[in-house]
Coordinates of C-alpha atoms in Angstrom, one line a residue:
Chain A
X238 CA 134.5 83.4 83.9
X239 CA 137.2 85.6 82.4
X240 CA 134.7 87.7 80.3
X241 CA 132.4 88.4 83.2
X242 CA 132.9 91.4 85.5
X243 CA 134.3 90.6 88.9
X244 CA 131.1 91.8 90.6
X245 CA 129.0 89.4 88.5
X246 CA 131.3 86.6 89.3
X247 CA 130.9 87.2 93.0
X248 CA 127.2 87.2 92.7
X249 CA 127.4 83.9 90.8
X250 CA 129.5 82.4 93.5
X251 CA 127.0 83.3 96.1
X252 CA 124.1 81.9 94.2
X253 CA 126.1 78.8 93.4
X254 CA 126.9 78.4 97.2
X255 CA 123.2 78.8 97.9
X256 CA 122.2 76.1 95.4
X257 CA 125.0 73.9 96.8
X258 CA 123.6 74.4 100.3
X259 CA 120.0 73.8 99.4
X260 CA 120.6 70.7 97.2
X261 CA 119.3 67.7 99.1
X262 CA 122.1 65.3 98.0
X263 CA 124.7 67.4 99.9
X264 CA 122.9 66.9 103.2
X265 CA 123.0 63.1 103.4
X266 CA 125.8 60.5 103.6
X267 CA 129.0 60.4 105.6
X268 CA 130.4 63.5 103.9
X269 CA 126.9 65.2 104.0
X270 CA 126.1 68.4 105.8
X271 CA 123.9 66.6 108.3
X272 CA 126.6 64.2 109.4
X273 CA 129.3 67.0 109.6
X274 CA 126.9 69.2 111.7
X275 CA 126.4 66.3 114.1
X276 CA 130.2 65.8 114.4
X277 CA 130.7 69.4 115.0
X278 CA 128.0 69.6 117.7
X279 CA 129.3 66.4 119.3
X280 CA 132.9 67.6 119.4
X281 CA 131.9 71.0 120.8
X282 CA 129.6 69.6 123.5
X283 CA 131.9 66.8 124.7
X284 CA 134.9 69.1 124.9
X285 CA 132.9 71.8 126.6
X286 CA 131.8 69.3 129.3
X287 CA 135.4 67.9 129.7
X288 CA 137.0 71.3 129.9
X289 CA 134.4 72.6 132.4
X290 CA 134.8 69.5 134.5
X291 CA 138.6 70.0 134.5
X292 CA 138.9 73.8 134.7
X293 CA 136.0 75.0 136.9
X294 CA 136.7 73.1 140.1
X295 CA 140.4 74.1 140.0
X296 CA 139.5 77.8 139.4
X297 CA 136.9 77.8 142.1
X298 CA 139.1 76.3 144.7
X299 CA 142.1 78.5 143.7
X300 CA 139.8 81.6 143.8
X301 CA 138.4 80.6 147.1
X302 CA 141.9 80.1 148.6
X303 CA 143.2 83.2 146.8
X304 CA 146.2 81.2 145.4
X305 CA 147.7 80.8 142.0
X306 CA 146.2 84.1 140.7
X307 CA 149.1 85.0 138.4
X308 CA 148.8 81.6 136.7
X309 CA 145.0 81.8 136.3
X310 CA 145.1 85.3 134.9
X311 CA 148.1 84.9 132.6
X312 CA 147.2 81.5 131.1
X313 CA 144.7 83.2 128.7
X314 CA 147.5 85.4 127.4
X315 CA 149.8 82.5 126.9
X316 CA 147.0 80.5 125.2
X317 CA 146.5 83.3 122.7
X318 CA 150.1 83.2 121.6
X319 CA 150.1 79.5 120.8
X320 CA 148.6 78.8 117.3
X321 CA 145.7 76.2 117.6
X322 CA 146.7 74.8 114.2
X323 CA 150.3 74.2 115.3
X324 CA 149.1 72.4 118.5
X325 CA 146.8 70.2 116.4
X326 CA 149.6 69.2 114.0
X327 CA 152.1 68.6 116.8
X328 CA 149.6 66.3 118.6
X329 CA 148.9 64.6 115.3
X330 CA 152.6 63.7 114.9
X331 CA 152.9 62.4 118.5
X332 CA 152.2 58.8 119.3
X333 CA 148.5 59.6 120.1
X334 CA 148.1 60.9 116.6
X335 CA 146.7 57.8 115.0
X336 CA 143.9 57.4 117.7
X337 CA 141.1 59.0 115.7
X338 CA 139.5 62.1 117.4
X339 CA 141.8 62.1 120.4
X340 CA 144.4 64.7 119.1
X341 CA 141.5 67.0 118.2
X342 CA 139.7 66.5 121.5
X343 CA 142.9 67.2 123.5
X344 CA 143.7 70.3 121.5
X345 CA 140.1 71.6 121.8
X346 CA 140.1 71.0 125.6
X347 CA 143.4 72.8 126.0
X348 CA 142.1 75.8 124.1
X349 CA 138.8 75.9 126.0
X350 CA 140.4 75.9 129.4
X351 CA 142.1 79.3 129.7
X352 CA 138.9 81.4 129.4
X353 CA 137.1 79.1 131.9
X354 CA 140.0 79.3 134.4
X355 CA 140.5 83.0 134.1
X356 CA 136.9 84.0 134.3
X357 CA 136.0 81.7 137.2
X358 CA 139.0 82.7 139.2
X359 CA 138.5 86.4 138.6
X360 CA 134.8 86.0 139.4
X361 CA 135.4 84.3 142.7
X362 CA 138.2 86.8 143.7
X363 CA 135.9 89.7 142.7
X364 CA 133.3 88.9 145.3
X365 CA 133.1 91.8 147.7
X366 CA 135.4 91.2 150.7
X367 CA 132.8 92.6 153.1
X368 CA 130.3 90.0 151.9
X369 CA 132.8 87.2 152.5
X370 CA 133.6 88.6 156.0
X371 CA 129.9 88.8 156.8
X372 CA 129.4 85.2 155.7
X373 CA 132.3 84.1 157.8
X374 CA 130.9 86.1 160.7
X375 CA 127.6 84.2 160.4
X376 CA 129.6 81.0 161.0
X377 CA 129.8 79.7 157.5
X378 CA 132.4 77.0 156.8
X379 CA 134.7 77.4 153.8
X380 CA 132.6 75.0 151.8
X381 CA 129.4 76.8 152.6
X382 CA 131.0 80.1 151.8
X383 CA 132.1 78.8 148.4
X384 CA 128.9 77.2 147.3
X385 CA 126.3 79.6 148.9
X386 CA 128.0 83.0 148.6
X387 CA 131.0 83.1 146.2
X388 CA 129.6 80.8 143.5
X389 CA 126.3 82.6 143.1
X390 CA 127.9 86.0 143.1
X391 CA 130.6 84.9 140.6
X392 CA 128.0 83.2 138.3
X393 CA 127.8 86.0 135.7
X394 CA 131.6 85.9 135.0
X395 CA 131.7 82.1 135.1
X396 CA 128.9 82.0 132.5
X397 CA 130.8 84.5 130.4
X398 CA 133.9 82.2 130.5
X399 CA 131.7 79.2 129.4
X400 CA 130.3 81.3 126.5
X401 CA 133.8 82.3 125.4
X402 CA 135.0 78.7 125.7
X403 CA 132.0 77.4 123.7
X404 CA 132.6 79.9 120.8
X405 CA 136.3 79.1 120.9
X406 CA 135.5 75.3 120.7
X407 CA 133.3 75.9 117.6
X408 CA 136.2 77.8 116.0
X409 CA 138.8 75.2 116.9
X410 CA 136.6 72.3 115.8
X411 CA 136.6 74.0 112.4
X412 CA 140.4 74.1 112.2
X413 CA 140.5 70.4 113.2
X414 CA 139.3 69.7 109.6
X415 CA 142.8 70.9 108.4
X416 CA 144.4 67.9 110.1
X417 CA 141.7 65.5 109.0
X418 CA 139.3 65.7 111.9
X419 CA 135.5 65.8 111.5
X420 CA 133.1 68.6 111.7
X421 CA 131.9 71.4 109.4
X422 CA 135.4 72.5 108.5
X423 CA 135.6 69.4 106.4
X424 CA 133.2 70.9 103.9
X425 CA 135.6 73.9 103.6
X426 CA 138.7 71.8 103.1
X427 CA 136.9 69.4 100.7
X428 CA 135.9 72.5 98.7
X429 CA 139.5 73.7 98.6
X430 CA 140.7 70.3 97.4
X431 CA 138.0 70.2 94.7
X432 CA 138.8 73.8 93.8
X433 CA 135.1 74.5 94.2
X434 CA 134.6 78.0 95.5
X435 CA 130.8 77.6 96.0
X436 CA 131.4 74.6 98.2
X437 CA 134.1 76.5 100.3
X438 CA 131.7 79.5 100.7
X439 CA 128.7 77.2 101.6
X440 CA 130.9 75.5 104.3
X441 CA 132.1 78.8 105.6
X442 CA 128.5 80.1 105.8
X443 CA 127.5 77.0 107.7
X444 CA 130.4 77.4 110.2
X445 CA 129.8 81.1 110.7
X446 CA 126.0 80.6 111.3
X447 CA 126.8 77.7 113.7
X448 CA 129.2 79.9 115.7
X449 CA 126.8 82.8 115.8
X450 CA 124.0 80.5 116.9
X451 CA 126.1 79.2 119.8
X452 CA 126.8 82.8 120.8
X453 CA 123.1 83.7 120.5
X454 CA 122.1 80.6 122.5
X455 CA 124.2 81.8 125.5
X456 CA 122.8 85.3 125.1
X457 CA 119.2 83.8 125.3
X458 CA 120.2 81.7 128.4
X459 CA 121.6 84.8 130.0
X460 CA 118.5 86.9 129.4
X461 CA 116.2 84.1 130.7
X462 CA 118.3 83.5 133.8
X463 CA 117.4 85.0 137.1
X464 CA 118.9 88.4 137.8
X465 CA 121.8 87.2 140.0
X466 CA 123.0 85.1 137.1
X467 CA 122.7 87.9 134.6
X468 CA 124.9 90.2 136.7
X469 CA 122.7 93.2 135.9
X470 CA 123.1 95.9 138.5
X471 CA 119.8 97.6 137.7
Chain B
X246 CA 174.3 51.1 97.2
X247 CA 175.1 53.5 100.0
X248 CA 173.4 53.2 103.3
X249 CA 171.1 56.1 104.1
X250 CA 172.7 58.8 106.3
X251 CA 172.0 58.3 110.0
X252 CA 171.4 61.9 110.9
X253 CA 168.5 63.5 112.7
X254 CA 166.7 64.3 109.4
X255 CA 166.7 60.6 108.4
X256 CA 165.6 59.6 111.9
X257 CA 162.8 62.3 111.8
X258 CA 163.7 63.7 115.2
X259 CA 161.6 66.5 116.7
X260 CA 164.7 68.6 117.3
X261 CA 167.2 68.7 114.5
X262 CA 170.2 71.0 114.1
X263 CA 170.8 69.8 110.6
X264 CA 167.3 71.1 109.7
X265 CA 167.9 74.5 111.2
X266 CA 171.2 75.0 109.3
X267 CA 170.2 73.2 106.0
X268 CA 166.8 74.9 105.6
X269 CA 167.9 78.3 107.0
X270 CA 166.6 80.2 103.9
X271 CA 163.2 78.5 103.9
X272 CA 162.7 79.3 107.6
X273 CA 163.8 82.9 107.1
X274 CA 161.5 83.4 104.1
X275 CA 158.6 82.0 106.1
X276 CA 159.4 84.2 109.1
X277 CA 159.6 87.3 106.8
X278 CA 156.2 86.4 105.2
X279 CA 154.7 85.8 108.7
X280 CA 155.9 89.2 109.9
X281 CA 154.8 91.0 106.8
X282 CA 151.3 89.6 106.9
X283 CA 151.0 90.4 110.7
X284 CA 152.4 93.9 110.5
X285 CA 150.4 95.0 107.4
X286 CA 147.1 93.6 108.8
X287 CA 147.5 95.1 112.3
X288 CA 148.5 98.5 110.8
X289 CA 145.5 98.6 108.4
X290 CA 143.2 97.6 111.3
X291 CA 144.7 100.4 113.5
X292 CA 144.1 103.0 110.8
X293 CA 140.5 101.8 110.4
X294 CA 139.8 101.3 114.1
X295 CA 140.7 104.9 115.4
X296 CA 138.0 106.7 113.3
X297 CA 135.5 104.0 114.0
X298 CA 136.1 104.2 117.8
X299 CA 136.0 108.0 117.6
X300 CA 132.7 107.9 115.7
X301 CA 131.2 105.4 118.2
X302 CA 132.4 107.7 121.0
X303 CA 131.0 111.0 119.5
X304 CA 127.7 109.7 118.0
X305 CA 125.7 107.6 120.4
X306 CA 123.7 106.0 117.6
X307 CA 126.9 104.7 116.0
X308 CA 128.3 102.8 119.0
X309 CA 125.6 100.0 118.9
X310 CA 126.2 99.0 115.2
X311 CA 130.0 99.4 115.4
X312 CA 130.3 97.2 118.4
X313 CA 127.6 94.8 117.2
X314 CA 129.2 94.2 113.8
X315 CA 132.7 93.8 115.1
X316 CA 131.4 91.3 117.7
X317 CA 129.7 89.3 115.0
X318 CA 132.9 89.4 112.8
X319 CA 135.0 88.2 115.8
X320 CA 132.6 85.2 116.4
X321 CA 133.2 83.8 112.9
X322 CA 135.9 81.1 113.1
X323 CA 139.1 82.0 111.2
X324 CA 138.9 79.2 108.7
X325 CA 135.4 80.3 107.8
X326 CA 136.4 83.9 107.6
X327 CA 139.2 83.2 105.1
X328 CA 136.9 81.0 103.1
X329 CA 134.1 83.6 103.0
X330 CA 136.6 86.1 101.5
X331 CA 137.7 83.7 98.9
X332 CA 135.3 84.9 96.1
X333 CA 136.4 88.5 96.7
X334 CA 140.2 88.0 96.9
X335 CA 141.0 84.6 95.4
X336 CA 144.0 82.6 96.6
X337 CA 146.1 85.6 97.6
X338 CA 147.9 87.2 100.5
X339 CA 145.3 90.0 100.4
X340 CA 142.7 87.4 101.5
X341 CA 144.7 86.5 104.6
X342 CA 145.4 90.3 105.3
X343 CA 141.7 91.1 104.9
X344 CA 140.7 88.3 107.3
X345 CA 143.2 89.4 109.9
X346 CA 142.2 93.0 109.6
X347 CA 138.6 92.1 110.4
X348 CA 139.7 90.2 113.6
X349 CA 142.1 92.9 114.8
X350 CA 139.5 95.6 114.1
X351 CA 137.2 94.1 116.8
X352 CA 139.9 94.1 119.5
X353 CA 141.2 97.5 118.6
X354 CA 137.8 99.3 118.4
X355 CA 136.6 97.8 121.7
X356 CA 139.8 98.8 123.6
X357 CA 140.2 102.3 122.0
X358 CA 136.5 103.0 122.8
X359 CA 137.0 101.7 126.4
X360 CA 140.0 104.0 126.7
X361 CA 138.2 107.1 125.4
X362 CA 135.2 106.4 127.7
X363 CA 137.5 106.1 130.7
X364 CA 138.7 109.7 130.3
X365 CA 137.2 111.5 133.3
X366 CA 134.6 114.2 132.5
X367 CA 136.4 116.6 134.8
X368 CA 139.6 116.3 132.8
X369 CA 137.6 117.1 129.6
X370 CA 135.9 120.1 131.3
X371 CA 139.2 121.4 132.6
X372 CA 140.7 121.3 129.1
X373 CA 137.7 123.0 127.7
X374 CA 137.9 125.7 130.4
X375 CA 141.6 126.3 129.4
X376 CA 140.3 127.1 125.9
X377 CA 141.0 123.8 124.1
X378 CA 139.0 123.3 120.9
X379 CA 137.6 119.9 120.1
X380 CA 140.5 118.8 117.9
X381 CA 143.2 119.9 120.4
X382 CA 141.2 118.3 123.2
X383 CA 141.1 115.0 121.2
X384 CA 144.8 115.0 120.2
X385 CA 146.4 116.3 123.3
X386 CA 144.1 115.1 126.1
X387 CA 141.7 112.3 125.1
X388 CA 143.9 110.2 122.8
X389 CA 147.0 110.2 125.1
X390 CA 144.8 109.2 128.1
X391 CA 143.2 106.4 126.1
X392 CA 146.7 105.1 125.1
X393 CA 147.1 102.5 127.8
X394 CA 143.8 100.8 127.0
X395 CA 144.5 101.1 123.3
X396 CA 147.9 99.6 123.6
X397 CA 146.5 96.7 125.6
X398 CA 144.1 96.1 122.6
X399 CA 147.0 96.5 120.1
X400 CA 149.0 93.9 122.0
X401 CA 146.2 91.3 122.1
X402 CA 145.4 92.0 118.4
X403 CA 149.0 91.5 117.4
X404 CA 149.5 88.3 119.3
X405 CA 146.3 86.9 118.0
X406 CA 147.2 87.9 114.4
X407 CA 150.6 86.1 114.7
X408 CA 148.8 83.0 115.7
X409 CA 146.0 83.3 113.1
X410 CA 148.4 83.8 110.2
X411 CA 149.1 80.1 110.4
X412 CA 145.5 79.4 109.2
X413 CA 146.4 81.2 106.0
X414 CA 148.2 78.0 105.0
X415 CA 144.9 76.9 103.6
X416 CA 145.4 79.4 100.8
X417 CA 149.2 79.0 100.7
X418 CA 149.9 82.3 102.4
X419 CA 150.4 81.4 106.0
X420 CA 154.0 82.2 106.7
X421 CA 155.2 79.6 109.2
X422 CA 151.8 78.0 108.9
X423 CA 152.8 76.9 105.4
X424 CA 155.8 74.9 106.9
X425 CA 153.5 73.4 109.5
X426 CA 151.0 72.4 106.9
X427 CA 153.6 70.9 104.6
X428 CA 155.3 69.2 107.6
X429 CA 152.0 67.6 108.6
X430 CA 151.5 66.1 105.2
X431 CA 155.0 64.6 105.1
X432 CA 155.2 63.8 108.9
X433 CA 158.2 66.0 109.1
X434 CA 158.5 66.4 112.9
X435 CA 161.5 68.8 113.0
X436 CA 159.8 71.2 110.5
X437 CA 156.5 71.3 112.4
X438 CA 158.1 71.8 115.8
X439 CA 160.6 74.5 114.6
X440 CA 157.9 76.5 112.8
X441 CA 155.5 76.3 115.8
X442 CA 158.2 77.4 118.2
X443 CA 159.2 80.3 115.9
X444 CA 155.6 81.3 115.8
X445 CA 155.3 81.5 119.6
X446 CA 158.7 83.4 119.7
X447 CA 157.4 86.0 117.2
X448 CA 154.3 86.4 119.3
X449 CA 156.2 86.9 122.6
X450 CA 158.8 89.3 121.0
X451 CA 156.0 91.3 119.4
X452 CA 154.2 91.6 122.7
X453 CA 157.3 92.7 124.6
X454 CA 158.2 95.2 121.9
X455 CA 154.7 96.8 122.1
X456 CA 155.0 96.8 125.9
X457 CA 158.3 98.7 125.6
X458 CA 156.7 101.2 123.2
X459 CA 153.8 101.6 125.5
X460 CA 156.1 102.4 128.4
X461 CA 158.0 105.0 126.3
X462 CA 154.7 106.6 125.1
X463 CA 153.0 106.8 128.5
X464 CA 155.7 107.8 131.0
X465 CA 153.0 109.1 133.5
X466 CA 151.7 105.6 134.2
X467 CA 155.0 104.5 135.5
X468 CA 155.5 106.9 138.4
X469 CA 152.3 107.2 140.3
X470 CA 153.9 107.5 143.7
X471 CA 156.3 110.3 142.7
X472 CA 153.5 112.3 141.2
X473 CA 151.2 112.0 144.2
X474 CA 154.0 112.8 146.7

């Protein structure tokens, strides 16, 4: 390695990473790519469902009532200041630490909630006041107003929040590997422990592609959705 | 045989005064490393972001690729980003700085561009009418008016960078993240909590500091009523 030029070494690492990725034996078994991919997908999906179920109703009702705005808007800024890794380790050292995936799931849900809360709240509050007044004038109840007027009009921003939360979840599920959780990050940490740069790079490529695919999936959903969900003005 | 000391270190308490005084130097070194990594990364990102944003503003064809590439970079999870840079930088502080620069770049370019685009066309025309050349227009009219949006981006980028430095622990250059990582492996509760709290404090102080700088730099945003009266 010492005699080769740094450029050549880099190319070697990339080809080594590629051959690591395409070798069939690395895809099977408990530590295989297939299993890690499944864990990552499962963690992301479960936590997205939990955080949506917790955050969206609260944000919708708060937005409808017009209360708690400062909290809903500032919670994203607070969330950004708290390192995900620190929260994961803190949870790991608390009494819930030994319970398998629970510290990871709690941390993931905590970090997915701020964008959901903020976007849903801002979306509902952003509905034109004249539209809301017109709906009230037509005799709509609060419930009807929320589900038939505010929710559809806020849909583009709510969907943006879900997209940010999903991408955030993929990223946080990767960090979970640092504290012994499952997911694709485990390939990276295992590579570091084995001092195998090709394995680290292969794992990183997998994680990056996974995150970009999730982002692309939401973009496709947005493009295929009816115009009122897309939020296009044209 | 002497009995083990019954202090908070031996009991492994979350909050421990003896830890704070006894490991003062370790904590201080970690804080200094944390600050160095953050400041260097954000400054490099700022130096790169201004020309990129200006290019995207001036040349219509450049805005698509610049925004597209920075968005893709921002989507890549931090652990993967640091790992992808491993073949280039090895296990070094430069690796953490390079990763943080790429993240900060996205936030800065987007916000500076938004600030530049928000400068009213009438303002620009008025400056041109007063005989301002393109350079003078940029330096004395456009950039100052883009400052509030740019500073908002800088604050978000700085706070994010403080938090992301901790992931640098994977390559041994994570500032306070190193203490959290080591504390996790030894179940050292006081160390993990102290380092985490210090991290959040650094983020909050940095945010407030930038807010104060923004207020000094943009005095016209503070007195809208007096001006209109």
